Amino acid sequence: IGAAKDPAENYLGACAGMGDIETVALRYFNVFGPRQDPHSEYSAVIPRFITAMLSGKQPTVYGDGQQSRDFTYVENIVAENLLAAGAASASGRVLNVAAGGKISLLELIAALNKLLKMNVAPRHEEGQKCPGCGEMNSAGAAVCWACGGFLQPVGVGQCPACASVMQGEVLDIVDFGFCSPCGGVWLDDKKLDALRAQLQARGSESLL
Protein backbone atom coordinates (compact mmCIF):
# COMPACT_ATOMS: atom_id res chain seq x y z
CA ILE A 1 0.00 0.00 0.00
CA GLY A 2 1.37 3.39 -0.97
CA ALA A 3 0.55 4.92 2.42
CA ALA A 4 3.13 2.62 3.99
CA LYS A 5 5.93 4.17 1.92
CA ASP A 6 5.88 7.55 3.67
CA PRO A 7 6.80 6.26 7.15
CA ALA A 8 9.45 3.99 5.65
CA GLU A 9 11.07 6.97 3.93
CA ASN A 10 10.80 8.95 7.16
CA TYR A 11 12.54 6.20 9.11
CA LEU A 12 15.37 6.11 6.58
CA GLY A 13 15.75 9.86 6.84
CA ALA A 14 15.86 9.66 10.62
CA CYS A 15 18.60 7.01 10.51
CA ALA A 16 20.65 9.18 8.16
CA GLY A 17 20.07 12.21 10.38
CA MET A 18 21.48 10.40 13.41
CA GLY A 19 24.61 9.62 11.42
CA ASP A 20 24.43 5.88 12.05
CA ILE A 21 23.92 4.87 8.44
CA GLU A 22 23.72 6.50 5.01
CA THR A 23 20.36 6.02 3.32
CA VAL A 24 18.60 7.15 0.17
CA ALA A 25 15.07 6.41 -1.04
CA LEU A 26 14.42 6.29 -4.78
CA ARG A 27 10.97 6.60 -6.31
CA TYR A 28 10.84 4.94 -9.74
CA PHE A 29 8.45 6.24 -12.38
CA ASN A 30 6.83 3.69 -14.75
CA VAL A 31 9.86 1.49 -15.35
CA PHE A 32 9.99 -0.53 -18.57
CA GLY A 33 12.55 -2.67 -20.36
CA PRO A 34 13.46 -6.10 -21.72
CA ARG A 35 12.11 -9.25 -20.06
CA GLN A 36 9.58 -7.32 -17.98
CA ASP A 37 6.74 -9.55 -16.78
CA PRO A 38 3.52 -8.25 -18.38
CA HIS A 39 1.45 -10.09 -15.78
CA SER A 40 3.07 -8.48 -12.75
CA GLU A 41 0.95 -5.97 -10.84
CA TYR A 42 4.01 -3.71 -10.75
CA SER A 43 4.69 -3.71 -14.49
CA ALA A 44 4.05 -0.57 -16.54
CA VAL A 45 1.45 -0.54 -19.28
CA ILE A 46 4.07 -0.91 -22.03
CA PRO A 47 4.62 -4.70 -21.67
CA ARG A 48 0.89 -5.22 -21.12
CA PHE A 49 -0.01 -3.30 -24.27
CA ILE A 50 2.66 -5.08 -26.35
CA THR A 51 1.56 -8.51 -25.13
CA ALA A 52 -2.07 -7.76 -25.93
CA MET A 53 -1.32 -6.37 -29.38
CA LEU A 54 0.96 -9.28 -30.36
CA SER A 55 -1.78 -11.66 -29.23
CA GLY A 56 -4.30 -9.99 -31.53
CA LYS A 57 -6.13 -8.29 -28.66
CA GLN A 58 -6.97 -4.64 -28.11
CA PRO A 59 -5.04 -2.99 -25.26
CA THR A 60 -7.40 -1.86 -22.50
CA VAL A 61 -7.48 1.83 -21.62
CA TYR A 62 -9.49 3.15 -18.68
CA GLY A 63 -11.10 6.48 -19.46
CA ASP A 64 -10.34 8.53 -22.58
CA GLY A 65 -6.64 7.59 -22.76
CA GLN A 66 -5.43 11.17 -22.46
CA GLN A 67 -3.83 10.49 -19.07
CA SER A 68 -0.06 10.72 -19.37
CA ARG A 69 2.90 8.83 -17.87
CA ASP A 70 6.58 9.50 -17.40
CA PHE A 71 8.13 6.27 -18.69
CA THR A 72 11.65 5.45 -17.49
CA TYR A 73 13.89 2.91 -19.21
CA VAL A 74 15.45 0.30 -16.91
CA GLU A 75 19.03 1.25 -17.86
CA ASN A 76 18.36 4.74 -16.54
CA ILE A 77 17.10 3.22 -13.29
CA VAL A 78 20.34 1.24 -12.90
CA ALA A 79 22.44 4.32 -13.61
CA GLU A 80 20.54 6.38 -11.04
CA ASN A 81 20.95 3.66 -8.41
CA LEU A 82 24.71 3.62 -8.93
CA LEU A 83 24.92 7.42 -8.82
CA ALA A 84 22.81 7.65 -5.67
CA ALA A 85 24.85 4.93 -3.95
CA GLY A 86 28.06 6.86 -4.52
CA ALA A 87 26.79 10.37 -3.76
CA ALA A 88 27.35 11.41 -0.15
CA SER A 89 25.01 14.38 -0.65
CA ALA A 90 22.12 11.98 -1.39
CA SER A 91 22.08 10.48 2.10
CA GLY A 92 18.79 11.02 3.92
CA ARG A 93 17.01 12.27 0.82
CA VAL A 94 14.03 11.00 -1.19
CA LEU A 95 14.70 11.24 -4.94
CA ASN A 96 12.39 10.82 -7.92
CA VAL A 97 13.84 8.72 -10.76
CA ALA A 98 12.11 9.68 -14.00
CA ALA A 99 12.80 10.72 -17.57
CA GLY A 100 11.17 14.10 -17.12
CA GLY A 101 8.75 13.77 -20.04
CA LYS A 102 5.20 12.63 -20.54
CA ILE A 103 3.27 10.65 -23.11
CA SER A 104 -0.43 9.88 -23.14
CA LEU A 105 -1.69 6.32 -23.36
CA LEU A 106 -3.16 7.02 -26.79
CA GLU A 107 0.21 8.37 -27.97
CA LEU A 108 1.89 5.26 -26.56
CA ILE A 109 -0.44 2.93 -28.45
CA ALA A 110 0.18 4.90 -31.65
CA ALA A 111 3.95 4.58 -31.16
CA LEU A 112 3.66 0.84 -30.49
CA ASN A 113 1.54 0.39 -33.61
CA LYS A 114 4.26 2.09 -35.63
CA LEU A 115 7.07 -0.01 -34.12
CA LEU A 116 5.14 -3.28 -34.47
CA LYS A 117 3.81 -2.35 -37.91
CA MET A 118 0.25 -2.88 -36.73
CA ASN A 119 -2.97 -0.90 -36.54
CA VAL A 120 -4.68 -1.93 -33.32
CA ALA A 121 -7.19 0.40 -31.69
CA PRO A 122 -7.49 0.52 -27.91
CA ARG A 123 -10.53 -0.81 -26.07
CA HIS A 124 -11.90 1.89 -23.75
CA GLU A 125 -13.46 0.91 -20.45
CA GLU A 126 -15.07 2.99 -17.74
CA GLY A 127 -12.62 3.92 -15.02
CA GLN A 128 -12.49 5.84 -11.78
CA LYS A 129 -10.19 8.71 -10.93
CA CYS A 130 -8.09 8.51 -7.78
CA PRO A 131 -9.06 11.36 -5.41
CA GLY A 132 -5.46 11.56 -4.24
CA CYS A 133 -3.32 11.69 -7.39
CA GLY A 134 -5.91 11.94 -10.17
CA GLU A 135 -4.78 8.79 -12.04
CA MET A 136 -7.35 6.59 -13.78
CA ASN A 137 -7.99 3.08 -12.45
CA SER A 138 -10.29 0.23 -13.38
CA ALA A 139 -13.86 0.65 -12.21
CA GLY A 140 -13.68 -2.09 -9.60
CA ALA A 141 -10.25 -1.31 -8.13
CA ALA A 142 -10.01 -0.61 -4.39
CA VAL A 143 -6.48 0.81 -4.36
CA CYS A 144 -4.88 3.22 -6.85
CA TRP A 145 -2.14 1.61 -8.96
CA ALA A 146 -0.14 4.86 -9.02
CA CYS A 147 -0.11 6.15 -5.44
CA GLY A 148 -1.53 3.26 -3.42
CA GLY A 149 -4.33 5.44 -2.02
CA PHE A 150 -7.78 4.08 -1.28
CA LEU A 151 -10.21 4.64 -4.16
CA GLN A 152 -13.35 3.65 -2.31
CA PRO A 153 -12.81 4.17 1.41
CA VAL A 154 -15.49 2.58 3.54
CA GLY A 155 -14.84 4.54 6.70
CA VAL A 156 -12.35 6.46 8.76
CA GLY A 157 -10.52 5.77 11.96
CA GLN A 158 -8.46 7.75 14.43
CA CYS A 159 -4.82 6.81 14.77
CA PRO A 160 -4.25 5.58 18.35
CA ALA A 161 -0.72 6.99 18.29
CA CYS A 162 -1.09 10.56 16.98
CA ALA A 163 -4.91 11.00 16.76
CA SER A 164 -4.84 11.82 13.03
CA VAL A 165 -7.87 10.75 11.01
CA MET A 166 -7.07 7.83 8.70
CA GLN A 167 -8.96 6.31 5.79
CA GLY A 168 -10.05 2.72 6.24
CA GLU A 169 -10.50 -0.18 3.85
CA VAL A 170 -11.95 -3.66 4.15
CA LEU A 171 -9.91 -6.64 3.00
CA ASP A 172 -11.67 -9.96 3.61
CA ILE A 173 -12.59 -9.94 7.31
CA VAL A 174 -10.05 -7.43 8.62
CA ASP A 175 -10.63 -3.67 8.83
CA PHE A 176 -7.35 -1.80 8.70
CA GLY A 177 -5.89 1.63 8.07
CA PHE A 178 -2.54 3.36 7.68
CA CYS A 179 -1.63 6.70 9.22
CA SER A 180 0.54 8.70 6.82
CA PRO A 181 1.68 11.30 9.40
CA CYS A 182 3.17 8.82 11.88
CA GLY A 183 3.11 5.44 10.13
CA GLY A 184 0.73 3.88 12.64
CA VAL A 185 -1.59 1.02 11.70
CA TRP A 186 -4.99 0.26 13.20
CA LEU A 187 -6.87 -3.03 13.07
CA ASP A 188 -10.27 -4.17 14.24
CA ASP A 189 -9.26 -6.46 17.14
CA LYS A 190 -12.37 -8.63 16.99
CA LYS A 191 -11.95 -9.30 13.26
CA LEU A 192 -8.23 -9.86 13.75
CA ASP A 193 -9.02 -12.49 16.40
CA ALA A 194 -11.40 -14.15 13.93
CA LEU A 195 -8.65 -14.18 11.31
CA ARG A 196 -6.23 -15.75 13.82
CA ALA A 197 -8.79 -18.47 14.53
CA GLN A 198 -9.11 -19.22 10.81
CA LEU A 199 -5.34 -19.38 10.38
CA GLN A 200 -4.94 -21.66 13.41
CA ALA A 201 -7.58 -23.97 11.97
CA ARG A 202 -5.45 -24.18 8.79
CA GLY A 203 -2.24 -24.75 10.74
CA SER A 204 -0.90 -21.26 9.96
CA GLU A 205 -1.02 -19.75 13.44
CA SER A 206 2.53 -18.41 13.09
CA LEU A 207 1.44 -15.83 10.50
CA LEU A 208 -0.17 -13.49 13.04
Steps between C-alpha positions, in 0.01 A plus 500: 500500500637839403418653839758270657780655293495838675592371848765273350662798328473698823674225695783491247538875526511480878774235489705717265442803722641319803813422301482126563449399139480663157164452331324613185147426379435488126155531347487334157261630236338245263803280440513298178756286321591157364365185666247693708216277620178630340293316760662661803288751691806726509568500126436814295240503226762463225555121536127448555410692185767322292390157622137575420575639155728209402226262613248667270317670787416865555693665785264613776492869588299632794339833422576705188870406482621858530660432839877523470796311650868567547655177371852418620724246328656239730858595405433849632374348825824302539710808429310706757541228763876496448521880511289523815704228672821693443373851576556604861266797450211260426496350849171554682322625190202373299567524125269458202645290216327596176569604143337838545258467208145386450307302243130423497374144478353570157837635382668189641267267311562697180877468549471126567288455188772670298781290651307173465367593156144447618178698519329397822249733663470512878196367684363770732344402830339708771745593772513692824730787585710480815403785737860520617714513185241525222613185313243280326436149633270215407143542617518226761843578647524570874853642503660741251774339289700825494503629858358211702220718640155364574257556212186401685554552872232341713565696816749692706683431820706698747864406534557377858853641494463857369118544478507582127197393298580208269311348209391141545455210261355152530704202385324168561408502870754751631442876521828687487646843437835673461591834654717700260614760758649252748494162325262344751268214406160424650312171487160386617601271790189283485542433127872444549421237765262334253775497238742343751244228571468425128877484457540272803236269356713479182821443695634849422488651848855634465391758241339734754 
